[in-house]
Structure formats: structure tokens, C-alpha cells
Coordinates of C-alpha atoms in Angstrom, one line a residue:
X1 CA -48.5 84.2 212.9
X2 CA -49.0 87.9 213.9
X3 CA -47.9 89.6 210.7
X4 CA -49.1 93.1 210.1
X5 CA -48.3 95.3 207.1
X6 CA -48.8 98.8 208.5
X7 CA -48.6 101.6 206.0
X8 CA -49.5 105.3 206.0
X9 CA -49.9 107.7 203.1
X10 CA -48.0 110.6 204.6
X11 CA -47.3 112.2 201.2
X12 CA -50.3 114.6 201.0
X13 CA -49.7 116.6 204.2
X14 CA -45.9 116.6 203.8
X15 CA -46.1 117.8 200.2
X16 CA -48.5 120.6 201.3
X17 CA -46.2 121.7 204.1
X18 CA -43.4 122.0 201.6
X19 CA -45.4 123.9 199.1
X20 CA -45.8 120.8 196.8
X21 CA -48.9 119.0 195.5
X22 CA -49.1 115.4 194.6
X23 CA -50.8 114.5 191.3
X24 CA -54.5 114.0 191.7
X25 CA -54.6 115.5 195.2
X26 CA -55.9 118.9 196.2
X27 CA -54.5 121.0 198.9
X28 CA -56.8 120.8 201.9
X29 CA -56.8 119.7 205.5
X30 CA -53.2 118.9 206.2
X31 CA -53.9 117.6 209.7
X32 CA -55.7 114.4 208.8
X33 CA -54.1 111.7 206.7
X34 CA -55.6 108.6 205.2
X35 CA -54.2 105.3 206.5
X36 CA -55.0 101.6 206.4
X37 CA -53.6 98.8 208.6
X38 CA -53.4 95.5 206.7
X39 CA -53.2 92.4 208.8
X40 CA -52.4 89.0 207.5
X41 CA -55.1 86.7 208.7
X42 CA -53.4 83.6 207.2
X43 CA -50.7 82.8 204.6
X44 CA -49.4 79.8 202.8
X45 CA -46.8 78.0 204.8
X46 CA -48.1 79.2 208.1
X47 CA -48.6 76.6 210.8
X48 CA -52.2 75.8 211.8
X49 CA -53.1 77.0 215.3
X50 CA -53.2 73.3 216.4
X51 CA -49.7 72.9 215.0
X52 CA -50.6 70.0 212.8
X53 CA -49.7 70.9 209.3
X54 CA -49.5 74.2 207.5
X55 CA -51.9 76.3 205.3
X56 CA -51.3 75.3 201.7
X57 CA -54.1 76.4 199.3
X58 CA -56.8 79.0 199.8
X59 CA -59.8 78.5 197.6
X60 CA -60.5 81.3 195.2
X61 CA -63.7 82.4 197.0
X62 CA -64.3 85.5 199.1
X63 CA -63.5 85.0 202.7
X64 CA -66.4 85.6 205.1
X65 CA -66.2 88.7 207.3
X66 CA -68.3 89.8 210.3
X67 CA -68.6 93.3 211.7
X68 CA -66.0 92.8 214.5
X69 CA -63.3 91.9 212.0
X70 CA -63.3 88.1 212.3
X71 CA -62.6 86.3 209.0
X72 CA -63.7 82.7 208.2
X73 CA -62.0 80.9 205.4
X74 CA -61.7 77.5 203.8
X75 CA -58.2 76.1 203.2
X76 CA -56.4 72.9 202.2
X77 CA -53.5 71.8 204.4
X78 CA -50.2 70.1 203.9
X79 CA -47.9 68.2 206.2
X80 CA -50.7 66.9 208.4
X81 CA -50.5 63.8 210.6
X82 CA -53.4 62.3 208.8
X83 CA -52.5 63.1 205.2
X84 CA -55.6 63.1 203.0
X85 CA -57.8 62.2 205.9
X86 CA -57.5 65.6 207.6
X87 CA -56.2 68.0 204.8
X88 CA -59.3 70.3 204.7
X89 CA -60.4 72.8 207.3
X90 CA -62.3 75.9 208.1
X91 CA -60.6 78.5 210.3
X92 CA -61.4 81.9 211.7
X93 CA -58.9 84.7 212.3
X94 CA -58.6 88.5 212.9
X95 CA -55.0 89.1 212.0
X96 CA -53.6 88.3 215.4
X97 CA -51.9 85.2 216.6
X98 CA -54.4 84.6 219.4
X99 CA -57.3 85.3 217.1
X100 CA -56.6 82.4 214.7
X101 CA -58.8 79.4 215.7
X102 CA -59.9 76.2 214.1
X103 CA -63.6 75.8 213.5
X104 CA -63.6 72.3 212.0
X105 CA -61.3 69.9 210.2
X106 CA -61.7 66.6 208.4
X107 CA -61.6 63.7 210.8
X108 CA -63.0 65.8 213.7
X109 CA -65.7 64.0 215.6
X110 CA -69.2 65.3 214.7
X111 CA -70.9 67.0 217.7
X112 CA -73.8 64.5 217.7
X113 CA -71.2 61.8 218.6
X114 CA -71.8 59.2 215.9
X115 CA -69.0 59.6 213.3
X116 CA -66.4 62.0 212.0
X117 CA -66.4 64.5 209.2
X118 CA -65.5 62.8 205.9
X119 CA -65.8 65.8 203.6
X120 CA -66.5 69.5 204.1
X121 CA -69.0 70.7 201.6
X122 CA -71.5 68.7 199.7
X123 CA -69.3 67.4 196.9
X124 CA -65.8 67.7 195.5
X125 CA -66.7 70.9 193.6
X126 CA -68.9 72.4 196.3
X127 CA -66.1 71.8 198.8
X128 CA -64.3 74.7 197.2
X129 CA -65.8 77.0 199.8
X130 CA -66.6 74.9 202.8
X131 CA -67.8 77.8 205.0
X132 CA -71.0 79.5 204.1
X133 CA -71.0 82.5 206.4
X134 CA -69.9 84.0 209.7
X135 CA -72.1 86.1 212.0
X136 CA -71.3 88.7 214.6
X137 CA -71.1 86.1 217.4
X138 CA -68.2 84.5 215.5
X139 CA -70.2 81.5 214.6
X140 CA -69.4 79.9 211.2
X141 CA -72.0 77.8 209.3
X142 CA -71.1 74.9 207.0
X143 CA -72.5 71.8 205.3
X144 CA -70.4 68.6 205.7
X145 CA -70.5 64.9 204.8
X146 CA -70.0 62.5 207.7
X147 CA -68.6 59.0 207.6
X148 CA -71.9 57.5 208.8
X149 CA -73.6 55.3 206.2
X150 CA -77.0 56.6 205.0
X151 CA -78.8 54.5 202.5
X152 CA -76.3 54.0 199.6
X153 CA -74.1 56.9 200.6
X154 CA -72.9 59.0 203.6
X155 CA -75.0 61.3 205.7
X156 CA -74.7 65.1 205.3
X157 CA -75.3 67.6 208.1
X158 CA -75.7 71.3 208.7
X159 CA -73.3 72.6 211.4
X160 CA -72.3 75.7 213.3
X161 CA -69.0 76.3 215.1
X162 CA -67.4 79.2 217.0
X163 CA -63.9 77.7 217.6
X164 CA -64.4 77.2 221.4
X165 CA -64.2 73.8 223.1
X166 CA -67.6 72.2 222.6
X167 CA -68.6 75.0 220.3
X168 CA -69.5 72.8 217.4
X169 CA -73.2 72.3 217.0
X170 CA -75.3 70.1 214.8
X171 CA -78.3 72.0 213.4
X172 CA -79.7 69.3 211.1
X173 CA -78.6 66.0 209.7
X174 CA -80.0 63.6 207.1
X175 CA -81.9 60.9 208.9
X176 CA -82.4 63.1 212.0
X177 CA -86.0 63.6 213.2
X178 CA -87.5 67.0 212.9
X179 CA -88.8 68.7 216.0
X180 CA -92.3 67.9 214.6
X181 CA -93.1 64.2 215.2
X182 CA -93.2 61.7 212.4
X183 CA -90.8 63.4 210.0
X184 CA -87.1 63.3 209.3
X185 CA -84.5 65.1 207.2
X186 CA -84.0 63.0 204.1
X187 CA -81.6 64.9 201.8
X188 CA -80.1 68.4 201.7
X189 CA -79.7 70.5 198.6
X190 CA -76.1 70.9 197.4
X191 CA -76.2 74.6 198.4
X192 CA -74.7 75.7 201.6
X193 CA -76.7 77.2 204.5
X194 CA -77.4 80.9 204.8
X195 CA -76.6 82.3 208.3
X196 CA -77.9 85.2 210.3
X197 CA -76.7 87.0 213.5
X198 CA -79.3 85.0 215.6
X199 CA -77.5 81.8 214.8
X200 CA -80.3 80.6 212.5
X201 CA -79.7 79.0 209.1
X202 CA -81.8 78.7 206.0
X203 CA -81.5 75.8 203.6
X204 CA -83.3 73.6 201.1
X205 CA -84.1 70.0 202.3
X206 CA -86.2 67.0 201.5
X207 CA -88.2 65.7 204.4
X208 CA -89.5 62.1 204.7
X209 CA -92.7 61.0 206.3
X210 CA -91.7 58.3 208.7
X211 CA -95.1 56.6 208.5
X212 CA -95.0 56.3 204.7
X213 CA -91.8 54.9 203.2
X214 CA -90.3 56.7 200.2
X215 CA -92.6 59.7 200.6
X216 CA -90.7 63.0 200.5
X217 CA -91.4 66.7 200.5
X218 CA -89.0 69.5 199.6
X219 CA -88.9 72.5 201.8
X220 CA -87.3 75.8 202.5
X221 CA -86.3 75.4 206.1
X222 CA -84.9 77.5 208.9
X223 CA -83.2 76.0 211.9
X224 CA -81.1 76.8 214.9
X225 CA -80.8 73.4 216.5
X226 CA -83.7 73.9 218.9
X227 CA -87.2 72.6 218.7
X228 CA -88.6 76.1 219.2
X229 CA -86.4 77.7 216.5
X230 CA -86.7 75.1 213.7
X231 CA -89.5 75.8 211.3
X232 CA -90.7 75.3 207.7
X233 CA -90.8 78.5 205.6
X234 CA -92.4 76.9 202.5
X235 CA -93.0 73.5 201.1
X236 CA -93.6 71.9 197.7
X237 CA -97.3 71.5 197.0
X238 CA -98.1 74.2 199.6
X239 CA -100.7 76.7 198.4
X240 CA -99.4 80.1 197.4
X241 CA -100.4 83.2 199.6
X242 CA -102.8 84.3 196.8
X243 CA -104.3 80.7 196.6
X244 CA -103.8 80.6 192.8
X245 CA -101.3 77.8 192.6
X246 CA -98.8 75.9 194.6
X247 CA -95.0 75.7 195.0
X248 CA -93.4 73.2 192.6
X249 CA -89.7 73.5 193.4
X250 CA -87.1 75.7 195.1
X251 CA -83.9 76.7 193.3
X252 CA -80.7 75.8 195.1
X253 CA -78.6 78.8 196.2
X254 CA -81.5 81.2 195.6
X255 CA -82.6 82.0 199.1
X256 CA -81.4 84.5 201.8
X257 CA -82.1 85.2 205.5
X258 CA -82.1 88.3 207.6
X259 CA -81.5 88.8 211.3
X260 CA -85.2 88.7 212.0
X261 CA -85.4 85.2 210.7
X262 CA -87.2 86.2 207.5
X263 CA -86.3 84.1 204.4
X264 CA -86.7 85.4 200.9
X265 CA -86.5 82.8 198.1
X266 CA -87.0 82.2 194.4
X267 CA -89.6 79.5 193.5
X268 CA -91.0 77.7 190.5
X269 CA -94.8 77.4 190.7
X270 CA -97.5 75.0 189.4
X271 CA -101.3 74.9 188.9
X272 CA -101.3 78.6 188.2
X273 CA -103.9 80.3 186.1
X274 CA -101.4 81.5 183.5
X275 CA -99.4 78.2 183.2
X276 CA -95.9 79.1 182.0
X277 CA -96.6 82.8 182.0
X278 CA -96.9 83.1 185.8
X279 CA -95.0 80.1 187.1
X280 CA -92.1 81.8 188.7
X281 CA -91.9 84.1 191.8
X282 CA -90.1 85.5 194.8
X283 CA -91.6 85.0 198.2
X284 CA -90.8 85.9 201.8
X285 CA -91.7 84.2 205.1
X286 CA -90.6 83.5 208.7
X287 CA -92.5 80.3 209.4
X288 CA -95.3 81.8 211.5
X289 CA -98.9 81.5 210.3
X290 CA -99.8 84.1 207.7
X291 CA -96.2 85.4 207.2
X292 CA -95.7 84.0 203.7
X293 CA -95.9 86.9 201.3
X294 CA -95.6 87.3 197.6
X295 CA -92.8 89.8 196.7
X296 CA -93.2 89.5 192.9
X297 CA -94.7 87.1 190.4
X298 CA -94.0 86.4 186.8
X299 CA -96.7 88.3 184.7
X300 CA -97.3 90.9 187.5
X301 CA -97.4 94.5 186.2
X302 CA -94.3 96.7 186.9
X303 CA -94.8 99.4 189.5
X304 CA -95.3 102.1 186.9
X305 CA -97.5 99.9 184.7
X306 CA -95.0 99.7 181.9
X307 CA -94.5 96.0 181.2
X308 CA -94.8 92.8 183.2
X309 CA -92.2 90.9 185.2
X310 CA -90.3 88.0 183.8
X311 CA -88.7 86.6 187.0
X312 CA -85.5 84.7 186.0
X313 CA -84.9 81.4 187.8
X314 CA -81.2 82.2 188.3
X315 CA -81.8 85.3 190.3
X316 CA -81.1 85.3 194.1
X317 CA -83.2 87.9 195.9
X318 CA -81.7 90.2 198.5
X319 CA -83.2 91.0 201.9
X320 CA -82.4 93.5 204.7
X321 CA -83.3 93.5 208.3
X322 CA -86.3 95.7 207.7
X323 CA -87.7 92.9 205.6
X324 CA -87.3 94.8 202.3
X325 CA -86.6 92.4 199.4
X326 CA -84.7 93.6 196.3
X327 CA -84.2 91.8 193.0
X328 CA -83.3 92.1 189.3
X329 CA -85.9 91.2 186.7
X330 CA -86.4 91.5 183.0
X331 CA -89.8 92.8 181.7
X332 CA -92.0 91.9 178.8
X333 CA -94.4 94.1 176.7
X334 CA -92.7 97.4 177.7
X335 CA -93.3 100.6 175.8
X336 CA -89.8 100.9 174.3
X337 CA -88.9 97.2 173.8
X338 CA -85.3 96.3 174.7
X339 CA -84.6 99.9 175.7
X340 CA -86.6 99.6 179.0
X341 CA -87.0 95.9 179.5
X342 CA -85.1 95.3 182.8
X343 CA -84.6 96.9 186.2
X344 CA -83.8 96.6 189.9
X345 CA -86.8 96.6 192.2
X346 CA -87.4 96.6 195.9
X347 CA -90.4 95.7 198.1
X348 CA -91.5 97.6 201.2
X349 CA -91.1 96.1 204.7
X350 CA -94.3 94.1 204.3
X351 CA -92.9 92.2 201.4
X352 CA -95.1 93.8 198.8
X353 CA -95.6 97.4 197.6
X354 CA -92.8 97.3 194.9
X355 CA -90.7 100.3 194.1
X356 CA -88.4 100.8 191.1
X357 CA -84.8 101.4 192.2
X358 CA -83.5 101.9 188.7
X359 CA -84.9 101.0 185.3
X360 CA -83.2 100.4 182.0
X361 CA -83.5 103.6 179.9
X362 CA -83.9 105.8 183.0
X363 CA -82.0 109.1 182.9
X364 CA -79.0 109.2 185.2
X365 CA -77.7 112.3 187.0
X366 CA -74.8 112.4 184.6
X367 CA -77.1 112.9 181.6
X368 CA -76.7 109.3 180.3
X369 CA -79.4 106.7 180.4
X370 CA -79.1 103.4 182.1
X371 CA -78.3 100.5 179.8
X372 CA -78.0 96.8 180.8
X373 CA -77.4 96.1 184.5
X374 CA -74.0 94.3 184.5
X375 CA -73.6 93.7 188.2
X376 CA -75.7 94.4 191.3
X377 CA -74.9 93.6 194.9
X378 CA -76.8 93.2 198.1
X379 CA -79.3 95.5 199.6
X380 CA -78.2 97.3 202.8
X381 CA -80.3 98.1 205.8
X382 CA -80.7 101.7 204.6
X383 CA -82.5 100.3 201.5
X384 CA -79.6 101.3 199.2
X385 CA -78.4 99.1 196.3
X386 CA -75.1 99.2 194.4
X387 CA -75.0 98.5 190.7
X388 CA -72.9 98.8 187.5
X389 CA -74.6 99.7 184.2
X390 CA -73.8 100.4 180.6
X391 CA -74.1 104.2 179.9
X392 CA -76.2 105.0 176.9
X393 CA -76.5 108.2 174.9
X394 CA -80.2 109.2 175.2
X395 CA -80.2 110.8 171.7
X396 CA -79.2 107.7 169.7
X397 CA -79.2 104.8 172.3
X398 CA -75.6 104.0 171.7
X399 CA -73.4 102.6 174.5
X400 CA -70.8 105.2 175.5
X401 CA -69.3 103.6 178.6
X402 CA -69.9 102.0 181.9
X403 CA -70.7 103.6 185.3
X404 CA -70.9 102.6 188.9
X405 CA -73.9 103.9 190.9
X406 CA -75.6 103.8 194.3
X407 CA -79.4 104.2 194.6
X408 CA -82.1 104.1 197.2
X409 CA -85.0 104.6 194.7
X410 CA -85.2 108.3 195.0
X411 CA -84.0 111.0 192.6
X412 CA -81.7 112.5 195.3
X413 CA -80.5 109.1 196.4
X414 CA -79.1 108.1 192.9
X415 CA -75.6 109.2 192.2
X416 CA -72.5 108.1 190.3
X417 CA -69.5 106.7 192.1
X418 CA -67.2 106.4 189.1
X419 CA -67.2 105.6 185.4
X420 CA -64.9 104.0 182.9
X421 CA -62.0 106.1 181.6
X422 CA -61.8 108.1 184.8
X423 CA -58.3 108.2 186.3
X424 CA -57.8 106.1 189.4
X425 CA -57.0 107.9 192.7
X426 CA -53.4 106.8 192.4
X427 CA -53.1 108.6 189.1
X428 CA -51.4 106.0 186.9
X429 CA -54.3 104.0 185.5
X430 CA -57.9 104.4 184.3
X431 CA -61.0 102.4 185.2
X432 CA -62.2 100.0 182.6
X433 CA -64.9 97.9 184.2
X434 CA -66.5 97.7 187.6
X435 CA -67.6 94.6 189.6
X436 CA -69.5 95.6 192.8
X437 CA -68.7 93.3 195.6
X438 CA -70.4 94.7 198.7
X439 CA -72.3 97.5 200.3
X440 CA -72.5 98.2 204.1
X441 CA -75.1 100.0 206.2
X442 CA -73.1 103.2 206.1
X443 CA -73.3 103.3 202.3
X444 CA -69.6 102.4 201.8
X445 CA -69.2 100.4 198.7
X446 CA -66.6 97.7 197.9
X447 CA -65.7 97.6 194.2
X448 CA -63.3 95.4 192.2
X449 CA -62.3 97.2 189.1
X450 CA -60.4 96.3 186.0
X451 CA -57.8 99.0 185.4
X452 CA -55.8 100.0 182.3
X453 CA -52.3 101.2 183.1
X454 CA -51.7 104.5 181.4
X455 CA -49.2 104.4 178.6
X456 CA -49.3 100.6 178.2
X457 CA -51.7 97.8 177.3
X458 CA -51.5 96.2 180.7
X459 CA -54.7 95.5 182.6
X460 CA -54.7 94.8 186.3
X461 CA -57.4 94.4 189.0
X462 CA -57.8 96.6 192.0
X463 CA -59.9 96.7 195.2
X464 CA -61.5 100.1 196.1
X465 CA -63.8 101.3 198.8
X466 CA -66.1 104.3 198.1
X467 CA -67.2 106.6 200.9
X468 CA -69.3 109.8 200.7
X469 CA -66.5 111.8 202.4
X470 CA -63.4 110.3 200.8
X471 CA -64.5 109.1 197.3
X472 CA -62.8 106.1 195.9
X473 CA -60.0 104.8 198.0
X474 CA -57.6 102.1 196.9
X475 CA -57.3 99.1 199.2
X476 CA -55.0 96.9 197.1
X477 CA -53.9 96.5 193.5
X478 CA -52.2 93.9 191.4
X479 CA -48.6 95.1 191.0
X480 CA -48.4 96.6 194.5
X481 CA -45.4 95.7 196.6
X482 CA -46.6 93.4 199.4
X483 CA -44.9 91.3 202.1
X484 CA -41.5 91.5 200.3
X485 CA -43.0 90.4 197.0
X486 CA -45.6 91.8 194.5
X487 CA -49.3 91.2 194.4
X488 CA -50.2 89.1 191.4
X489 CA -53.9 88.6 192.2
X490 CA -56.5 90.5 194.1
X491 CA -60.1 90.9 193.1
X492 CA -63.4 89.1 193.3
X493 CA -62.4 87.3 196.5
X494 CA -63.2 90.2 198.8
X495 CA -65.8 91.3 201.3
X496 CA -66.7 94.4 203.2
X497 CA -68.2 94.8 206.7
X498 CA -70.1 97.6 208.5
X499 CA -66.8 98.8 210.2
X500 CA -65.4 99.6 206.7
X501 CA -63.0 96.6 206.9
X502 CA -62.1 94.6 203.8
X503 CA -61.1 91.0 203.8
X504 CA -59.6 89.6 200.6
X505 CA -57.7 86.7 199.2
X506 CA -54.3 87.6 197.5
X507 CA -51.6 85.8 195.6
X508 CA -48.0 87.0 195.3
X509 CA -45.4 86.7 192.5
X510 CA -43.2 84.5 194.8
X511 CA -45.9 81.8 194.8
X512 CA -47.5 82.5 198.2
X513 CA -51.2 83.2 198.7
X514 CA -53.2 84.2 201.8
X515 CA -56.0 86.1 203.4
X516 CA -55.6 89.8 204.3
X517 CA -57.8 92.1 206.4
X518 CA -57.6 95.8 205.6
X519 CA -58.9 98.0 208.4
X520 CA -59.9 101.5 207.6
X521 CA -59.1 103.7 210.6
X522 CA -58.9 107.3 211.7
X523 CA -55.5 108.8 212.0
X524 CA -53.9 112.2 212.5
X525 CA -50.4 113.5 211.6
X526 CA -48.2 113.5 214.7
X527 CA -50.6 111.3 216.6
X528 CA -48.1 108.5 217.2
X529 CA -50.2 106.6 219.7
X530 CA -53.4 106.9 217.7
X531 CA -55.5 108.2 220.5
X532 CA -57.0 111.0 218.4
X533 CA -55.0 114.0 219.7
X534 CA -51.5 115.2 219.1
X535 CA -50.0 115.7 222.6
X536 CA -46.9 115.3 224.8
X537 CA -47.4 111.5 224.8
X538 CA -46.7 111.4 221.1
X539 CA -43.4 113.4 221.7
X540 CA -42.3 110.7 224.2
X541 CA -42.9 108.0 221.6
X542 CA -40.8 109.9 219.0
X543 CA -38.1 110.5 221.6
X544 CA -37.9 106.9 222.8
X545 CA -37.7 105.5 219.2
X546 CA -35.4 108.1 217.7
X547 CA -33.1 106.6 215.1
X548 CA -35.1 103.4 214.8
X549 CA -35.8 101.7 211.5
X550 CA -38.0 98.9 213.0
X551 CA -40.2 100.7 215.5
X552 CA -41.9 103.1 213.2
X553 CA -44.9 104.3 215.2
X554 CA -43.5 107.8 215.2
X555 CA -42.4 107.8 211.5
X556 CA -44.5 110.9 210.7
X557 CA -43.2 111.4 207.2
X558 CA -43.1 107.8 206.2
X559 CA -39.4 107.7 205.2
X560 CA -38.6 104.5 207.2
X561 CA -36.6 106.0 210.0
X562 CA -37.4 108.0 213.1
X563 CA -35.6 111.3 212.6
X564 CA -35.8 115.1 213.1
X565 CA -38.4 115.4 210.4
X566 CA -40.8 113.3 212.4
X567 CA -40.4 115.7 215.3
X568 CA -41.3 118.5 213.0
X569 CA -44.5 116.7 211.9
X570 CA -45.4 116.3 215.6
X571 CA -44.6 120.0 216.3
X572 CA -46.6 121.3 213.4
X573 CA -49.7 119.4 214.4
X574 CA -49.4 119.7 218.2
X575 CA -52.8 120.2 219.8
X576 CA -54.8 119.0 216.8
X577 CA -57.5 116.4 217.3
X578 CA -59.8 114.3 215.1
X579 CA -61.9 112.8 217.8
X580 CA -65.5 112.7 216.5
X581 CA -64.4 113.2 212.9
X582 CA -64.3 110.6 210.1
X583 CA -61.4 110.1 207.8
X584 CA -60.8 107.3 205.3
X585 CA -57.8 105.1 204.7
X586 CA -55.8 103.8 201.8
X587 CA -52.8 101.6 201.2
X588 CA -49.7 103.3 199.9
X589 CA -48.6 103.3 196.3
X590 CA -45.1 102.6 195.2
X591 CA -45.0 105.8 193.2
X592 CA -46.1 107.8 196.2
X593 CA -43.4 106.3 198.4
X594 CA -40.7 107.5 196.0
X595 CA -42.2 111.0 195.9
X596 CA -42.3 111.0 199.6
X597 CA -38.6 110.3 199.9
X598 CA -37.9 113.2 197.5
X599 CA -40.3 115.6 199.3
X600 CA -38.8 114.6 202.7
X601 CA -35.3 115.6 201.4
X602 CA -36.6 118.9 200.1
X603 CA -38.2 119.7 203.4
X604 CA -35.1 118.9 205.3
X605 CA -32.9 120.9 203.0
X606 CA -35.2 124.0 203.2
X607 CA -35.2 123.8 207.0
X608 CA -31.5 123.5 207.1
X609 CA -31.0 126.6 204.9
X610 CA -33.6 128.6 206.8

């Protein structure tokens, strides 16, 4: 399926040219106009690329998106030849027919040649999101259960696939020997592998000593399927870097890997001097001798000396390609008690040298103080972090709202993106609550927000991207017209890449669901071939499609037909160029479309009279 919803917000420039102004928009550069192209990666009822069944149910998890616009997603199928034996699969798409490929499916043969895939994921529940990540090579990592007996159950394996013939690779499997002699993988944690751009995965595993039956050791492990790339990052009973205790256990789903192969993880400790007061920590290592580093330890003093860390076991650290590790932590024995007892912190590239990114009670640029940290997302390669916090009145400590902020740990790098009760860019709703979903290396932030519709008690969710130049830009919102129906769900199932693209799961009121890819692009009024300059070639496109209601590349005013008004848009902008500039993009709003139609009539009428 090669379905593309292509929409442009032409209303701003057209209204300005007619002496009008749309609500919430200022009169400015009329030559550049925001635009988003939304491609449908997959939709319910669509045939699989192998033409064996159709997509039926997309799990309510965020699709995985790489920087070249490829989206990996988990799906259940219907109408397959094998029925329940092949009804689950992982696919990768980019919004084009040729870009949709199958990564793996139940009943496929395992690449190691001794069995087939019995279940994708670790268990019935974990199978909700079979894929665990996609890298910029288009490789997709996943954990799967095979049909090969293993003790009293079936063997699980860690796999990587890119959709090409022979592109499925076994990285590790229960019962398989490790590159180091005398040991074998015994059992994997229920958590799925973390993947980097080098094709390496990090995971928790138990390893058996082949010479001593029923002797097992739990490890944080990194592998790429080669003897040189497989390595242990940390192991239970291993001495800590400070030699004041050993690792006791590793928490499932509490580890991350960067493109340099460094793994940051949360661990419970034993044999420590402080017993239960210093038995939790975050560490970083790459498997080479001497690389294991303490990032933070329970009981350690905060960077400013005010309080001590209480590292929660449920916290997953974040790591960027510079090796900086960021995390949330509560604090004990602080000066002001629960007014300053938590914060977001970041190590330097060596793994230590902690900095405070933001602290509860800290004064914000808006004059409020930071309250509890409601949501915080990954660390980008610029060292920035996105977070939502309660806003407190410094005078009395009362909560007065909620704000969304970006910080790099410096005073000038801390700024507010939005706060509750602000009117949305589309002008008909107010922000109620923010749920940060992603942050890319350009500092663009992906935010899901709960919105209150003005003049009613209705609450909907919307997806927005924030950019330094364009502010908050709507990507999609519940209630928007979409694919001949209306969006009934968008939200937490969304991801952002470094190209500013957003992949998200959606549901429609007509019962369909699917995966969409919104691409933020540069555009220019009158630039009908999107080459960055308004020239004679754009006139030719307008001329050749004059009168069309289907070929709308030259629909400069967005009224659904190629007419004389589109020639005027081209003429008014002839010679303009946006090459080397950066503009942002948004999806259209139903209210704006109606206003565009009215403004188009006004413009045509004025020109006719003049």
C-alpha cells in the first residue's frame, strides 16, 4: 500500500496576502509555509508484503523509528495460511509500497537452522511489542521463543533482522556456547535487547558453567554475533569498581547501550559497607578491562552537597554517544526536606563527575520553582534533557500548574517550552498535561499533551513537536479528519528521529488502526516541485495540472483544485528561495481549512473587482 496523506497549511500566507490574519498567527514571512507529509506505513486490512494475510492488530506500543525514516512495528495478522501458527510478525516500512518488508514471522525458520519461531517475545504479555529497536542500518532486534525443546520448556534467542534474504541473524540462544570456552547461555531475562547503530545488543542473561552442572551466573552482556564483539559488561558477584562490595542482581529493562558499545545499567549491590543504605547504584562499562565505572551510588552526596542519593530500583538510566549518563533520583537528608528531595542528574563523559540538570525547588526562568518531576525522557547527544514538572509558587510552595522544559544543566540552557492553560497553536484548546516522548540531537522535542477543548469539557490527546525556530507544532490530534474518517486515538505510541520525523500509532472512528510517519519538510509557497526555489518549472506543473482535483502538487492555496488562484500564488512568490533555510511543518486543522476556503473566495473576489 502506498497511501500518503499530503497536506499543507496554506492559510497563513494567503490570509496575509489578502490583508487577513488567522487567530494565533502573526503576520511575518509570507514566502515560507509550514507543511507535513504524512505517509501511512501500515493500516488494518492491508495485505502483508508476502501476500499471506492482512494486518489486523497493532499493539499499543510506540513504533521504532530510525534516522532514515524506517519504522519497525509489531502486528498480529489475520487470514494467514497457517492460522494461529503464523499470525504474529515484525515488519519494517517507510510509507512506500516497496519499503514495506517482513523482518520475521511466526513459523519462519530460525537462522541457526534447528527449529522455527514459536513465539515472538518472551511471554504472552511481553509479546505485545515483539521488536525492541531499529538502528540506522535498518536492522531490527527482537527476542523470540523457538520450537526447540530446552530443559522443560522451549529455547529463547536474541535475533537481528534487516528484511533481506538471509538477513536474519542469531546473536545468542539459550544453550548456545559463549565465545569464551566452557560456558553457555542458560536463560535470558524477560526484557528485550537494547540495540545500537553498530548492530550490538545489550541484554541480561544467566550463563552456565559447562564443567559444573547447575552452576549459573547472571550477567549484563553485549553481543553482535561474533566472537570478537561478544563480551560481559558486568556479572553477579563481580567486585565493584571501588572494591567496596559486589553486584547482587541486575534489574530487567533497566539498561541502555550507546553507539560506542557502552552500557549503562541499574544494579542491586551486596557486601557493601553501609548495608541497605548503599546497596543500589548505576554503572557504565564496555567490557574492556578497567572500563566499568560507577555513575552514582546510593548514599553518595549530591553534587552540591545538599543531601544524599537514594537511587530507585525502577529507574532506567539514559546514555548518549559521548558516554554521559543521566538519571532521576530522590535524595535524603536535604536542607528543605520534601521541597528539594529529588532531581535529574548527568555524569560527564568519563561516567563520573556528576552535574545537576534540574533540582526540585530550583528557580525556573518563568519565576516558578520546580516541583515534582512528572515525566523525563532520554538524553540527547548534546547533553540536553526534556522534562515535565509541577510549577510551584516560591512564596508559599503551592502548586500552580505544570510546565514542559528543556535543560542542559546551565542557566542559559534551561527554558520553558510550554505550560498548562496555554492555548494550543491551533487556537481551539488549552494544554492540560504534558507527556514528553522524545528528544533528538537537534533539540527538537516530541510531546504528547492532554488538551481541554475550549468551551466544553472534552479532553483529547495531541502530538506536538517543539523546535527553537517554530515553537510547538501540531503533528496530529484526536478529532482530526484523517483517511476519510476521524482520529479517535493518538498519543503515547509515538517516536521522534534526528530528521524531525514522527512515527505514531493511530486509531480511527471507523474501527481501523495503523502506523503513520509524519515527515517535517521545508516548503515554499509556489514551489510546486519542492526543489527550494520558485521558478518556471513550477509554472509548468501548474499549467499541466490546471483544473485537476486529484493532482494537487500545484494547489498553492489549498482549496482542492488547481485554478487561477494557484497561478497567483506562484506569480507572487516567483524567484523566492528557501535553500539553506529551516522551516517547520504541521498537519492542517479542520477549522483552518474552512477559513482557507473563505479567504480564497475573498481573494478571488477582490482581484475580480480590481
